Amino acid sequence: MSLNEEKITCLNCPAGCRITVISDGEKIISFKGNNCPKGEKFVNDEMINPKRYILTSVYVNNGTMPLVSVKSTDTIPKDKIISLMEEIKKIKINAPVKVGDIIKENIYENINLVATRSIGLKGE
Amino acid sequence: MSSNVVVIGGGAAGLAAALKASEEKCDVTLIERDSDVGGVLNQCIHNGFGLDYFKKNLTGPEFKEKLKEKVLSKSNIKIKSGAFVHSVEKDKNIVFIDRNGVNNLKCDSLVITTGAKERPFTSLGISGKRLSGIYSAGLAQKFINMMNLRPGNSALIVGSGDIGLIMARRLTLEGVKVEGVIEIMPYPGGLQRNIKLCLEDFSIPLYLSRAVKYVDGDRRVNKIITTKVDDKFNHIGGDDITFNVDTLVSSVGLVPNVKPFEFLEHSAGFSTTNKNRTSENWIFSAGNSTVVFDLVDYVAQEGEKAGYMAALQAKNDLSPAGKIKLLPGKNIGILYPSYIEKDYESKIYLRARQPMEKGVLLIPELGIEKEFEDIKPSEMIKIKVPAFDKNTDRIEVNLNELK
Ligand SMILES: Cc1cc2nc3c(=O)[nH]c(=O)nc-3n(C[C@H](O)[C@H](O)[C@H](O)COP(=O)(O)OP(=O)(O)OC[C@H]3O[C@@H](n4cnc5c(N)ncnc54)[C@H](O)[C@@H]3O)c2cc1C
C-alpha cells in the first residue's frame, strides 16, 4: 500500500497552520502540524466538500449607516454561496440593529445569518 | 478642558490604549474624527480578527463592538467623535475641531493612534489620462461594505496585498467581474490564506512580476495594458496583456499616518521605544501609526501597552530611561520598535526582505539565535526579549537564510 503525503494550509484562521496529511489514497491516516482540532475538520471538509463562511452586508432602512455587516453562524458548502448571496442581497431590515441579532434564520440548513455590528436609528 | 491622558484616533490601538489608561485610574479623552470609533475594523467585514486577543475568530466589526463595549463601560473615558485633531503643541495642549468649532484640551500625556492610510495609485507615476474608475482598495472596500455603492462592472486589481486580495473576493461576490490581480514582485504580497480564500476559490488569476504600462479610456477607464517586469522592475517587451475593464483597484500598500505630528521623530511611522514612547517623553504611539501590522491582535496589545505607559507618565511614575537603537541588519525589511529601553521587556516585530524556506534570526548583542521556517515578507516574525542589563548603544537584528 502506498501512502500519499500532502501539505494543506488551514484556512480557519490567520494562523494558517501548514498541515501535513498522510492518506492511503482513500482515507486519511494522520495529521501533523495543526495547532487545534479545527484543522482536522477543515482538511476533512476540504477533501470532500469545501466549506466557507458567508461574510457580507445587508440593507438597513432608517439607520445611521445604509448597510450592516453580517456573517453565517457556520461554514456553508462553497458551491452554495453564490446562489445564497443572491437571496441575501434581497434582504432589507429596519434599524436599530444590535451585534448578534439574527438577520435571517436557516439560510442553509440550521445556519443563521447574524449581524456583526450595531447600527443605530437615524437621527438618534 | 483637561484630561490626564488624551488618545488621538479610535481604532483598535486607540480603544485599547484608552481602556488600559482608564484602568490605571486616569481620566481619558479619546478623540476620533469619524462618527464612530473602530477605524479600519468597520470596513473589514471578513473574519480572522481577535484570535489572540479575544481567543475567538471574529469579523472586524465584531472585534470593534467588543472593545467598544468595554470602553463605554468605563466612566472615566470620554469619547469625542466627529472631532479632528488639528495640532499638538509642546506645552501639552491639543487643538481639535468639532461641530462646536476650535477646542483646546490640556493633558499630562498623549497617545497617538492615527493608523495608516493607503498609498494612492497616482504615487506609482504610471502614464495615462486622468480617468475615473480608479480606486484604492480600501476606498472600494468602504464603498461596498459600508456605503452600498458599486465601483464598476469589471475590474483589474493592481497589487496583491491583503486588502487587494480581499477586495477581489468581495467584488466577485457583489457581481463585479474581477479579471485578475497583478503584482510587480515575483511573490504575492498578501497572506497565503487570502490567496487561497479570495483568488483560488473563485479562479481569479494572479500574475506575478507584472506591472501596469498604460491606462486607457475616454473619461472612464476601459483598457489597462500590463507588461512583464524583470527583477529590477524594468518592463520586458513581448508579453503584454490587455485587460478590458472599467475599473482599476489599486492595493499598493499602507503608509502610517504621521500628519499633523511630523515634529516627532519618524521614518515611515513614528519612531518609538519598547515602551511606545516617541521622541517627546510625554507622547506615546502604537498600532499602524508606528508600523503597519498584519494582525489587529498585535495592534491592540501594543495599544494597551501605550495606554499603560501613558498613564504611568501622567502619574509621574515612568522613569526616563536611556534608549538603545535597534538596527535592521541583513535581510530585514521592517523592524519595530526603533529603540529599546533596557529596563523593560520588548516584543520585536520584523519582516523579511524576501521569502525563505528556513532562516535564523540573530541578535548577537543579546545572545539571541532562533530558527524560523517558511518565512514570508507578508507575515511578521515576532520575538520576545526580556529586560537586560548589558551596556551597548546599538542592537543589530539579522536574518540569515539557511539552505
Ligand atoms: C483590508 C484589511 C484587512 C485586514 N485583515 C485583517 C485580518 O484578517 N486579521 C487581523 O487581525 N487584522 C487584519 N487587518 C489589520 C487590522 O485591521 C489593523 O492593523 C488594525 O485594525 C489597525 O488599527 P489602528 O488602530 O492602528 O488604525 P485604524 O483602524 O486606522 O485607526 C486609526 C483611527 O484614527 C483616526 N484618526 C486619524 N487621524 C486623526 C486625527 N487627526 N484626529 C482624529 N482622529 C484621527 C481615524 O479616523 C481612525 O479611526 C486588516 C487590515 C486591513 C486594512
Coordinates of C-alpha atoms and ligand atoms in Angstrom, one line a residue:
Chain A
M1 CA 0.0 0.0 0.0
S2 CA 1.5 3.4 -1.0
L3 CA 1.0 6.4 1.2
N4 CA 0.3 10.0 -0.1
E5 CA 1.7 12.9 1.8
E6 CA 0.1 16.3 1.1
K7 CA 0.6 19.8 2.7
I8 CA -2.6 21.8 3.2
T9 CA -2.8 25.3 4.6
C10 CA -5.6 25.5 7.1
L11 CA -7.9 28.5 6.3
N12 CA -9.8 28.6 9.5
C13 CA -7.9 31.5 11.0
P14 CA -4.9 33.7 10.2
A15 CA -2.5 31.3 12.0
G16 CA -2.7 29.4 8.7
C17 CA -1.2 26.1 10.0
R18 CA 0.6 24.1 7.4
I19 CA -1.0 20.7 7.9
T20 CA 0.8 17.6 6.6
V21 CA -1.9 15.0 5.7
I22 CA -1.0 11.4 5.1
S23 CA -3.5 9.2 3.4
D24 CA -3.6 5.8 1.7
G25 CA -5.5 7.2 -1.3
E26 CA -8.9 6.6 0.2
K27 CA -8.8 7.7 3.8
I28 CA -6.7 10.0 5.9
I29 CA -4.3 8.2 8.2
S30 CA -2.7 11.1 10.1
F31 CA -2.5 14.8 10.5
K32 CA 0.6 16.8 11.6
G33 CA 1.2 20.5 12.1
N34 CA -2.2 21.7 13.1
N35 CA -2.3 23.7 16.4
C36 CA -6.0 22.9 17.1
P37 CA -8.7 20.3 16.3
K38 CA -10.4 22.6 13.8
G39 CA -7.5 21.9 11.5
E40 CA -8.6 18.2 11.1
K41 CA -12.2 19.2 10.4
F42 CA -11.0 21.7 7.9
V43 CA -8.9 19.2 6.0
N44 CA -11.8 16.6 6.0
D45 CA -14.2 19.2 4.6
E46 CA -11.7 20.5 2.1
M47 CA -11.2 17.0 0.6
I48 CA -14.9 16.1 0.4
N49 CA -17.0 19.2 0.5
P50 CA -15.1 22.5 0.9
K51 CA -17.0 25.0 3.1
R52 CA -16.7 28.7 3.7
Y53 CA -18.3 31.4 5.9
I54 CA -20.6 34.0 4.2
L55 CA -19.4 37.4 5.1
T56 CA -21.3 40.3 3.5
S57 CA -23.6 43.3 4.2
V58 CA -27.3 43.7 4.0
Y59 CA -29.5 46.8 3.6
V60 CA -30.8 48.7 6.6
N61 CA -33.8 51.1 6.5
N62 CA -33.6 54.2 8.6
G63 CA -30.1 53.5 10.1
T64 CA -27.1 55.7 10.8
M65 CA -25.4 53.7 8.0
P66 CA -27.1 52.2 4.9
L67 CA -25.6 48.7 5.4
V68 CA -25.0 46.3 8.3
S69 CA -22.2 43.7 8.1
V70 CA -23.4 40.1 8.6
K71 CA -22.0 36.6 8.8
S72 CA -23.2 33.0 8.6
T73 CA -23.0 31.3 12.0
D74 CA -21.1 28.4 10.5
T75 CA -19.4 27.4 7.3
I76 CA -21.5 26.6 4.2
P77 CA -20.6 24.4 1.2
K78 CA -18.7 26.6 -1.2
D79 CA -20.8 25.8 -4.2
K80 CA -24.0 27.1 -2.5
I81 CA -22.5 30.5 -1.7
I82 CA -23.1 32.4 -5.0
S83 CA -26.8 31.5 -5.1
L84 CA -27.2 32.3 -1.4
M85 CA -25.6 35.7 -2.0
E86 CA -28.4 36.4 -4.5
E87 CA -31.0 35.8 -1.8
I88 CA -29.1 37.8 0.8
K89 CA -28.9 40.8 -1.5
K90 CA -32.7 41.0 -1.4
I91 CA -32.9 41.3 2.4
K92 CA -33.8 44.7 3.9
I93 CA -34.1 45.1 7.6
N94 CA -35.1 48.0 9.8
A95 CA -32.8 49.9 12.2
P96 CA -31.8 49.7 15.0
V97 CA -29.7 46.5 14.7
K98 CA -27.6 45.1 17.5
V99 CA -24.5 42.9 17.0
G100 CA -25.5 39.3 17.2
D101 CA -29.1 39.9 16.1
I102 CA -30.4 37.2 13.8
I103 CA -31.0 38.8 10.4
K104 CA -32.3 35.6 8.7
E105 CA -32.9 32.2 10.2
N106 CA -31.8 29.0 8.5
I107 CA -30.2 30.4 5.4
Y108 CA -28.7 27.0 4.9
E109 CA -29.9 24.0 7.0
N110 CA -29.8 25.3 10.6
I111 CA -27.3 28.0 9.9
N112 CA -28.4 31.6 10.6
L113 CA -27.3 35.0 9.3
V114 CA -26.4 37.3 12.1
A115 CA -25.3 41.0 12.4
T116 CA -21.7 41.6 13.2
R117 CA -22.1 45.2 14.2
S118 CA -24.7 47.5 15.7
I119 CA -26.4 50.3 13.7
G120 CA -28.4 53.0 15.4
L121 CA -31.6 54.6 14.3
K122 CA -31.1 57.6 12.1
G123 CA -31.2 60.9 13.9
E124 CA -30.7 59.5 17.4
Chain B
M1 CA -10.8 71.5 29.4
S2 CA -8.2 69.0 30.6
S3 CA -7.7 65.3 30.8
N4 CA -4.8 63.2 32.3
V5 CA -4.4 61.1 29.1
V6 CA -5.6 62.1 25.6
V7 CA -5.8 59.4 22.9
I8 CA -6.0 60.6 19.3
G9 CA -7.6 58.1 16.9
G10 CA -10.2 55.5 18.0
G11 CA -9.2 52.4 16.0
A12 CA -8.2 49.2 17.7
A13 CA -5.0 50.7 19.1
G14 CA -6.7 53.8 20.5
L15 CA -9.6 51.9 22.1
A16 CA -7.1 49.5 23.8
A17 CA -5.0 52.4 24.9
A18 CA -7.9 54.3 26.4
L19 CA -9.1 51.2 28.2
K20 CA -5.7 50.5 29.8
A21 CA -5.1 54.1 30.9
S22 CA -8.6 54.2 32.4
E23 CA -7.8 51.0 34.4
E24 CA -4.8 52.9 35.8
K25 CA -7.3 55.4 37.2
C26 CA -6.6 58.2 34.7
D27 CA -9.2 60.4 33.2
V28 CA -9.1 59.7 29.5
T29 CA -10.4 61.6 26.4
L30 CA -10.5 59.7 23.1
I31 CA -10.7 61.9 20.0
E32 CA -12.0 60.3 16.8
R33 CA -12.6 62.1 13.5
D34 CA -15.3 59.7 12.2
S35 CA -18.8 59.5 13.6
D36 CA -18.0 56.1 15.2
V37 CA -14.9 54.5 16.6
G38 CA -13.3 51.3 15.2
G39 CA -11.2 52.7 12.3
V40 CA -10.5 50.3 9.6
L41 CA -12.2 47.4 11.5
N42 CA -15.6 48.8 10.4
Q43 CA -14.9 48.0 6.8
C44 CA -13.1 44.7 7.3
I45 CA -16.3 42.6 7.4
H46 CA -14.4 39.3 6.8
N47 CA -13.2 37.1 9.8
G48 CA -9.8 36.4 11.1
F49 CA -9.7 39.0 13.9
G50 CA -9.1 38.5 17.6
L51 CA -7.7 35.0 17.8
D52 CA -5.0 36.0 20.2
Y53 CA -6.7 39.0 21.9
F54 CA -10.2 37.6 22.5
K55 CA -9.4 33.9 21.8
K56 CA -12.1 33.9 19.2
N57 CA -12.3 34.2 15.4
L58 CA -14.2 37.4 14.9
T59 CA -15.0 39.7 12.0
G60 CA -13.5 43.2 12.1
P61 CA -16.8 44.9 13.2
E62 CA -17.3 42.3 16.0
F63 CA -13.8 42.9 17.3
K64 CA -14.6 46.6 17.4
E65 CA -18.0 46.1 19.1
K66 CA -16.3 44.0 21.8
L67 CA -13.7 46.6 22.5
K68 CA -16.1 49.5 22.3
E69 CA -18.5 47.9 24.8
K70 CA -15.6 47.7 27.3
V71 CA -14.6 51.3 26.7
L72 CA -18.2 52.5 27.1
S73 CA -18.5 50.8 30.4
K74 CA -15.7 53.0 31.9
S75 CA -17.0 56.2 33.4
N76 CA -13.5 57.8 33.2
I77 CA -13.3 57.6 29.4
K78 CA -14.9 60.4 27.4
I79 CA -15.3 59.8 23.6
K80 CA -15.3 62.8 21.3
S81 CA -16.3 61.6 17.9
G82 CA -16.6 63.7 14.8
A83 CA -13.6 65.6 16.2
F84 CA -10.4 66.1 14.2
V85 CA -7.1 66.9 15.9
H86 CA -5.6 69.8 14.1
S87 CA -2.3 70.1 16.1
V88 CA -0.4 69.3 19.2
E89 CA 1.5 72.0 21.0
K90 CA 4.6 71.3 23.0
D91 CA 3.1 72.8 26.2
K92 CA 0.8 69.7 26.2
N93 CA -2.1 71.4 24.5
I94 CA -4.2 69.6 22.0
V95 CA -6.2 71.6 19.4
F96 CA -9.2 69.9 17.8
I97 CA -12.0 70.9 15.7
D98 CA -15.6 69.6 16.0
R99 CA -19.1 70.9 15.4
N100 CA -18.6 73.5 18.3
G101 CA -15.6 74.9 16.5
V102 CA -12.0 75.0 17.7
N103 CA -11.3 73.5 21.1
N104 CA -8.2 73.3 23.4
L105 CA -7.6 70.3 25.6
K106 CA -4.7 70.2 28.2
C107 CA -3.2 66.8 29.1
D108 CA -0.4 65.2 31.1
S109 CA 0.4 62.6 28.5
L110 CA -0.8 61.8 24.9
V111 CA -1.2 58.6 22.9
I112 CA -1.3 59.0 19.1
T113 CA -3.0 56.1 17.3
T114 CA -3.9 57.6 14.0
G115 CA -3.5 54.3 12.0
A116 CA -2.3 54.2 8.4
K117 CA -3.6 55.5 5.0
E118 CA -3.4 53.9 1.6
R119 CA -0.7 54.7 -0.8
P120 CA -2.5 56.2 -3.8
F121 CA -2.2 54.7 -7.3
T122 CA -1.0 58.0 -8.7
S123 CA 2.1 57.7 -6.5
L124 CA 3.3 54.9 -8.9
G125 CA 3.8 57.5 -11.6
I126 CA 2.1 55.4 -14.4
S127 CA 1.3 57.1 -17.6
G128 CA -2.2 57.6 -18.9
K129 CA -5.0 60.1 -18.9
R130 CA -6.9 61.3 -15.9
L131 CA -9.7 58.9 -15.9
S132 CA -12.5 57.9 -13.5
G133 CA -12.8 54.3 -12.4
I134 CA -9.5 54.2 -10.4
Y135 CA -9.9 53.5 -6.7
S136 CA -7.7 52.4 -3.9
A137 CA -8.8 49.0 -2.5
G138 CA -9.6 50.5 0.9
L139 CA -11.9 53.1 -0.6
A140 CA -13.6 50.4 -2.8
Q141 CA -14.0 48.3 0.4
K142 CA -15.7 51.2 2.2
F143 CA -18.0 51.8 -0.8
I144 CA -19.2 48.2 -1.0
N145 CA -19.2 47.2 2.7
M146 CA -20.5 50.3 4.3
M147 CA -22.0 52.7 1.8
N148 CA -23.8 50.5 -0.7
L149 CA -22.0 51.9 -3.7
R150 CA -20.8 49.7 -6.6
P151 CA -17.5 50.9 -8.1
G152 CA -17.9 49.4 -11.6
N153 CA -18.7 46.3 -13.7
S154 CA -15.4 44.7 -14.3
A155 CA -12.1 45.2 -12.6
L156 CA -8.3 44.6 -12.5
I157 CA -6.6 44.6 -9.1
V158 CA -3.2 46.1 -9.0
G159 CA -1.1 44.8 -6.1
S160 CA -1.6 41.6 -4.2
G161 CA -1.5 42.9 -0.6
D162 CA -4.2 41.6 1.7
I163 CA -6.6 44.4 1.0
G164 CA -6.4 43.8 -2.8
L165 CA -7.0 40.1 -2.3
I166 CA -9.9 40.6 0.0
M167 CA -11.5 43.0 -2.4
A168 CA -11.1 40.6 -5.3
R169 CA -13.4 38.2 -3.4
R170 CA -15.8 41.0 -2.3
L171 CA -16.2 42.4 -5.8
T172 CA -16.8 39.0 -7.2
L173 CA -19.5 38.2 -4.7
E174 CA -21.1 41.5 -5.4
G175 CA -21.2 40.7 -9.1
V176 CA -18.3 42.7 -10.4
K177 CA -16.2 40.6 -12.8
V178 CA -12.6 40.5 -11.5
E179 CA -10.3 39.7 -14.5
G180 CA -7.2 39.3 -12.4
V181 CA -4.7 40.5 -9.8
I182 CA -1.3 41.7 -11.0
E183 CA 1.8 42.0 -8.7
I184 CA 5.1 43.6 -9.6
M185 CA 7.1 41.4 -7.2
P186 CA 7.9 37.8 -8.0
Y187 CA 5.9 36.7 -4.9
P188 CA 2.4 37.7 -3.6
G189 CA 2.2 40.5 -1.1
G190 CA -0.7 39.1 1.0
L191 CA -1.2 36.1 3.3
Q192 CA -1.3 32.5 1.8
R193 CA -4.7 32.2 3.4
N194 CA -6.1 35.1 1.3
I195 CA -4.6 33.8 -1.9
K196 CA -6.5 30.6 -1.3
L197 CA -9.7 32.0 0.0
C198 CA -10.0 35.1 -2.2
L199 CA -8.4 34.1 -5.5
E200 CA -8.2 30.3 -5.9
D201 CA -11.8 29.8 -4.6
F202 CA -13.1 32.0 -7.5
S203 CA -10.5 31.0 -10.1
I204 CA -9.2 34.6 -10.3
P205 CA -5.7 34.6 -11.9
L206 CA -2.7 36.1 -10.1
Y207 CA 0.0 37.4 -12.4
L208 CA 3.4 37.9 -10.7
S209 CA 6.2 40.1 -11.9
R210 CA 3.7 42.2 -13.9
A211 CA 3.1 46.0 -13.9
V212 CA 0.7 48.5 -15.4
K213 CA 2.1 50.1 -18.5
Y214 CA -0.7 52.3 -19.6
V215 CA -4.3 53.0 -18.5
D216 CA -6.6 54.0 -21.4
G217 CA -10.2 55.1 -21.8
D218 CA -12.4 58.0 -22.6
R219 CA -13.2 59.7 -19.3
R220 CA -13.7 56.3 -17.7
V221 CA -11.1 53.5 -17.7
N222 CA -11.8 50.9 -20.5
K223 CA -8.5 49.3 -21.0
I224 CA -5.4 48.5 -18.9
I225 CA -2.2 47.4 -20.7
T226 CA 0.2 45.5 -18.5
T227 CA 3.7 44.2 -19.0
K228 CA 6.1 41.6 -17.6
V229 CA 8.9 43.0 -15.5
D230 CA 12.4 41.7 -14.6
D231 CA 13.8 41.6 -11.1
K232 CA 14.7 45.3 -11.3
F233 CA 11.2 46.2 -12.4
N234 CA 12.2 47.1 -15.9
H235 CA 9.5 46.4 -18.5
I236 CA 10.1 43.4 -20.7
G237 CA 8.6 43.7 -24.1
G238 CA 6.7 40.9 -25.9
D239 CA 4.5 39.7 -23.2
D240 CA 1.9 42.5 -22.7
I241 CA -1.6 41.6 -21.6
T242 CA -4.5 43.9 -22.1
F243 CA -7.4 43.9 -19.6
N244 CA -10.7 45.3 -20.9
V245 CA -12.2 46.5 -17.7
D246 CA -13.9 49.7 -16.5
T247 CA -12.3 49.8 -13.0
L248 CA -8.8 49.7 -11.6
V249 CA -8.5 48.9 -7.9
S250 CA -5.1 49.6 -6.5
S251 CA -3.7 47.9 -3.4
V252 CA -0.2 49.1 -3.3
G253 CA 0.3 49.4 0.4
L254 CA -0.4 51.4 3.5
V255 CA 1.7 54.2 5.0
P256 CA 1.5 55.2 8.7
N257 CA -0.4 58.4 9.3
V258 CA 2.1 60.8 10.9
K259 CA 0.2 64.0 9.9
P260 CA 0.0 66.6 11.5
F261 CA 2.5 65.4 14.1
E262 CA 5.7 65.5 12.0
F263 CA 7.6 67.3 14.8
L264 CA 8.0 63.8 16.3
E265 CA 10.8 61.7 15.1
H266 CA 9.5 59.4 12.4
S267 CA 10.6 57.4 9.3
A268 CA 7.5 55.8 7.7
G269 CA 5.8 55.8 11.1
F270 CA 6.6 57.3 14.4
S271 CA 9.9 56.0 15.9
T272 CA 9.0 54.6 19.3
T273 CA 10.7 52.6 22.1
N274 CA 9.5 49.3 23.5
K275 CA 7.6 51.5 26.0
N276 CA 5.8 53.1 23.0
R277 CA 7.5 56.4 23.7
T278 CA 8.1 58.8 20.9
S279 CA 10.9 61.4 20.7
E280 CA 8.8 63.5 23.2
N281 CA 8.8 62.0 26.7
W282 CA 5.0 62.6 27.2
I283 CA 3.8 61.4 23.8
F284 CA 3.3 57.7 23.0
S285 CA 2.2 55.9 19.9
A286 CA 1.0 52.4 18.9
G287 CA -0.6 50.4 16.1
N288 CA -0.4 51.3 12.4
S289 CA 0.8 54.8 13.0
T290 CA 4.1 53.3 14.1
V291 CA 4.4 50.3 11.6
V292 CA 1.8 48.5 9.5
F293 CA 0.9 45.3 11.4
D294 CA -0.7 42.2 9.9
L295 CA -3.0 41.4 12.8
V296 CA -5.2 43.5 14.9
D297 CA -4.3 41.4 17.9
Y298 CA -0.7 42.9 17.8
V299 CA -2.2 46.4 17.3
A300 CA -4.5 46.0 20.4
Q301 CA -1.6 44.6 22.5
E302 CA 0.7 47.5 21.6
G303 CA -2.2 49.9 22.2
E304 CA -2.7 48.6 25.7
K305 CA 0.9 49.0 26.5
A306 CA 1.0 52.5 25.1
G307 CA -2.1 53.4 27.3
Y308 CA -0.5 51.8 30.3
M309 CA 2.8 53.7 29.8
A310 CA 1.0 57.0 29.2
A311 CA -0.9 56.5 32.4
L312 CA 2.4 56.0 34.3
Q313 CA 3.8 59.0 32.6
A314 CA 0.7 61.1 33.6
K315 CA 1.2 60.0 37.3
N316 CA 5.0 60.7 37.0
D317 CA 5.7 57.0 37.6
L318 CA 7.7 56.4 34.4
S319 CA 11.4 56.8 34.6
P320 CA 13.0 58.3 31.5
A321 CA 15.5 55.5 30.8
G322 CA 18.2 55.8 28.1
K323 CA 17.3 54.3 24.7
I324 CA 19.3 51.9 22.6
K325 CA 18.9 52.0 18.8
L326 CA 17.5 48.8 17.2
L327 CA 19.1 48.4 13.8
P328 CA 17.8 46.4 10.9
G329 CA 20.7 44.2 9.6
K330 CA 20.8 41.6 6.9
N331 CA 17.6 40.6 5.1
I332 CA 15.4 42.7 7.4
G333 CA 12.8 44.9 5.7
I334 CA 10.8 46.3 8.6
L335 CA 11.8 46.4 12.2
Y336 CA 9.8 47.5 15.2
P337 CA 10.3 49.2 17.7
S338 CA 13.0 51.7 16.8
Y339 CA 14.6 51.8 20.3
I340 CA 14.8 49.7 23.4
E341 CA 14.6 51.0 27.0
K342 CA 16.5 48.1 28.5
D343 CA 14.8 48.1 31.9
Y344 CA 11.6 46.7 30.3
E345 CA 10.8 43.7 28.2
S346 CA 10.4 44.1 24.4
K347 CA 8.3 42.4 21.7
I348 CA 10.3 42.8 18.5
Y349 CA 8.3 42.6 15.2
L350 CA 10.1 42.3 11.8
R351 CA 9.5 41.5 8.2
A352 CA 11.9 39.6 6.0
R353 CA 13.1 41.2 2.7
Q354 CA 12.4 38.1 0.7
P355 CA 10.8 34.7 1.2
M356 CA 13.0 31.9 2.7
E357 CA 12.3 28.3 3.4
K358 CA 14.4 28.4 6.5
G359 CA 16.2 31.2 8.3
V360 CA 17.9 32.0 11.6
L361 CA 17.3 35.3 13.4
L362 CA 20.4 36.6 15.1
I363 CA 20.7 39.3 17.7
P364 CA 24.3 39.0 18.8
E365 CA 24.3 41.7 21.4
L366 CA 21.5 39.9 23.3
G367 CA 22.7 36.4 22.6
I368 CA 19.5 35.5 20.6
E369 CA 19.6 32.9 17.9
K370 CA 16.3 31.4 16.8
E371 CA 15.3 29.4 13.7
F372 CA 12.1 30.0 11.7
E373 CA 10.6 28.1 8.8
D374 CA 8.6 29.1 5.8
I375 CA 9.4 32.8 6.1
K376 CA 7.4 35.3 4.0
P377 CA 7.6 39.1 3.8
S378 CA 3.8 39.2 4.2
E379 CA 3.9 37.6 7.6
M380 CA 5.6 39.3 10.5
I381 CA 8.0 37.5 12.7
K382 CA 7.9 38.3 16.4
I383 CA 10.2 37.6 19.2
K384 CA 10.1 38.4 22.9
V385 CA 13.2 39.9 24.6
P386 CA 13.4 40.3 28.4
A387 CA 14.7 43.4 30.2
F388 CA 18.5 43.3 30.3
D389 CA 21.5 45.0 31.9
K390 CA 24.2 45.0 29.3
N391 CA 25.7 48.3 28.2
T392 CA 25.5 48.8 24.5
D393 CA 24.5 51.7 22.3
R394 CA 23.1 49.7 19.4
I395 CA 21.5 46.3 18.8
E396 CA 21.5 44.8 15.4
V397 CA 19.0 42.3 14.1
N398 CA 19.9 39.9 11.3
L399 CA 18.1 37.2 9.4
N400 CA 20.4 34.6 7.7
E401 CA 19.0 32.2 5.2
L402 CA 19.6 28.5 5.9
K403 CA 20.0 26.3 2.9
Ligands
LIG1 C1 -8.2 45.3 4.4 C2 -7.6 44.9 5.7 C3 -7.7 43.6 6.1 C4 -7.2 43.2 7.3 N1 -7.4 41.9 7.7 C5 -7.0 41.5 9.0 C6 -7.3 40.2 9.5 O1 -7.9 39.4 8.8 N2 -7.0 39.9 10.8 C7 -6.4 40.9 11.6 O2 -6.1 40.6 12.7 N3 -6.1 42.1 11.1 C8 -6.4 42.5 9.8 N4 -6.1 43.7 9.4 C9 -5.3 44.6 10.3 C10 -6.0 45.4 11.3 O3 -7.3 45.6 10.9 C11 -5.4 46.7 11.5 O4 -4.0 46.5 11.7 C12 -5.9 47.5 12.8 O5 -7.3 47.5 12.8 C13 -5.3 48.9 12.8 O6 -5.7 49.6 13.9 P1 -5.2 51.1 14.2 O7 -5.9 51.5 15.5 O8 -3.7 51.1 14.3 O9 -5.6 52.0 13.0 P2 -7.0 52.5 12.4 O10 -8.0 51.4 12.5 O11 -6.7 53.0 11.0 O12 -7.5 53.6 13.3 C14 -7.0 55.0 13.3 C15 -8.1 55.9 13.7 O13 -7.6 57.2 13.9 C16 -8.5 58.2 13.4 N5 -7.7 59.4 13.1 C17 -6.6 59.6 12.3 N6 -6.2 60.8 12.3 C18 -6.9 61.5 13.2 C19 -6.9 62.9 13.6 N7 -6.0 63.8 13.2 N8 -7.9 63.2 14.5 C20 -8.8 62.3 15.0 N9 -8.8 61.0 14.6 C21 -7.9 60.6 13.7 C22 -9.1 57.5 12.2 O14 -10.3 58.1 11.8 C23 -9.2 56.0 12.6 O15 -10.4 55.8 13.3 C24 -6.6 44.2 8.2 C25 -6.4 45.5 7.7 C26 -6.9 45.9 6.5 C27 -6.8 47.3 6.1

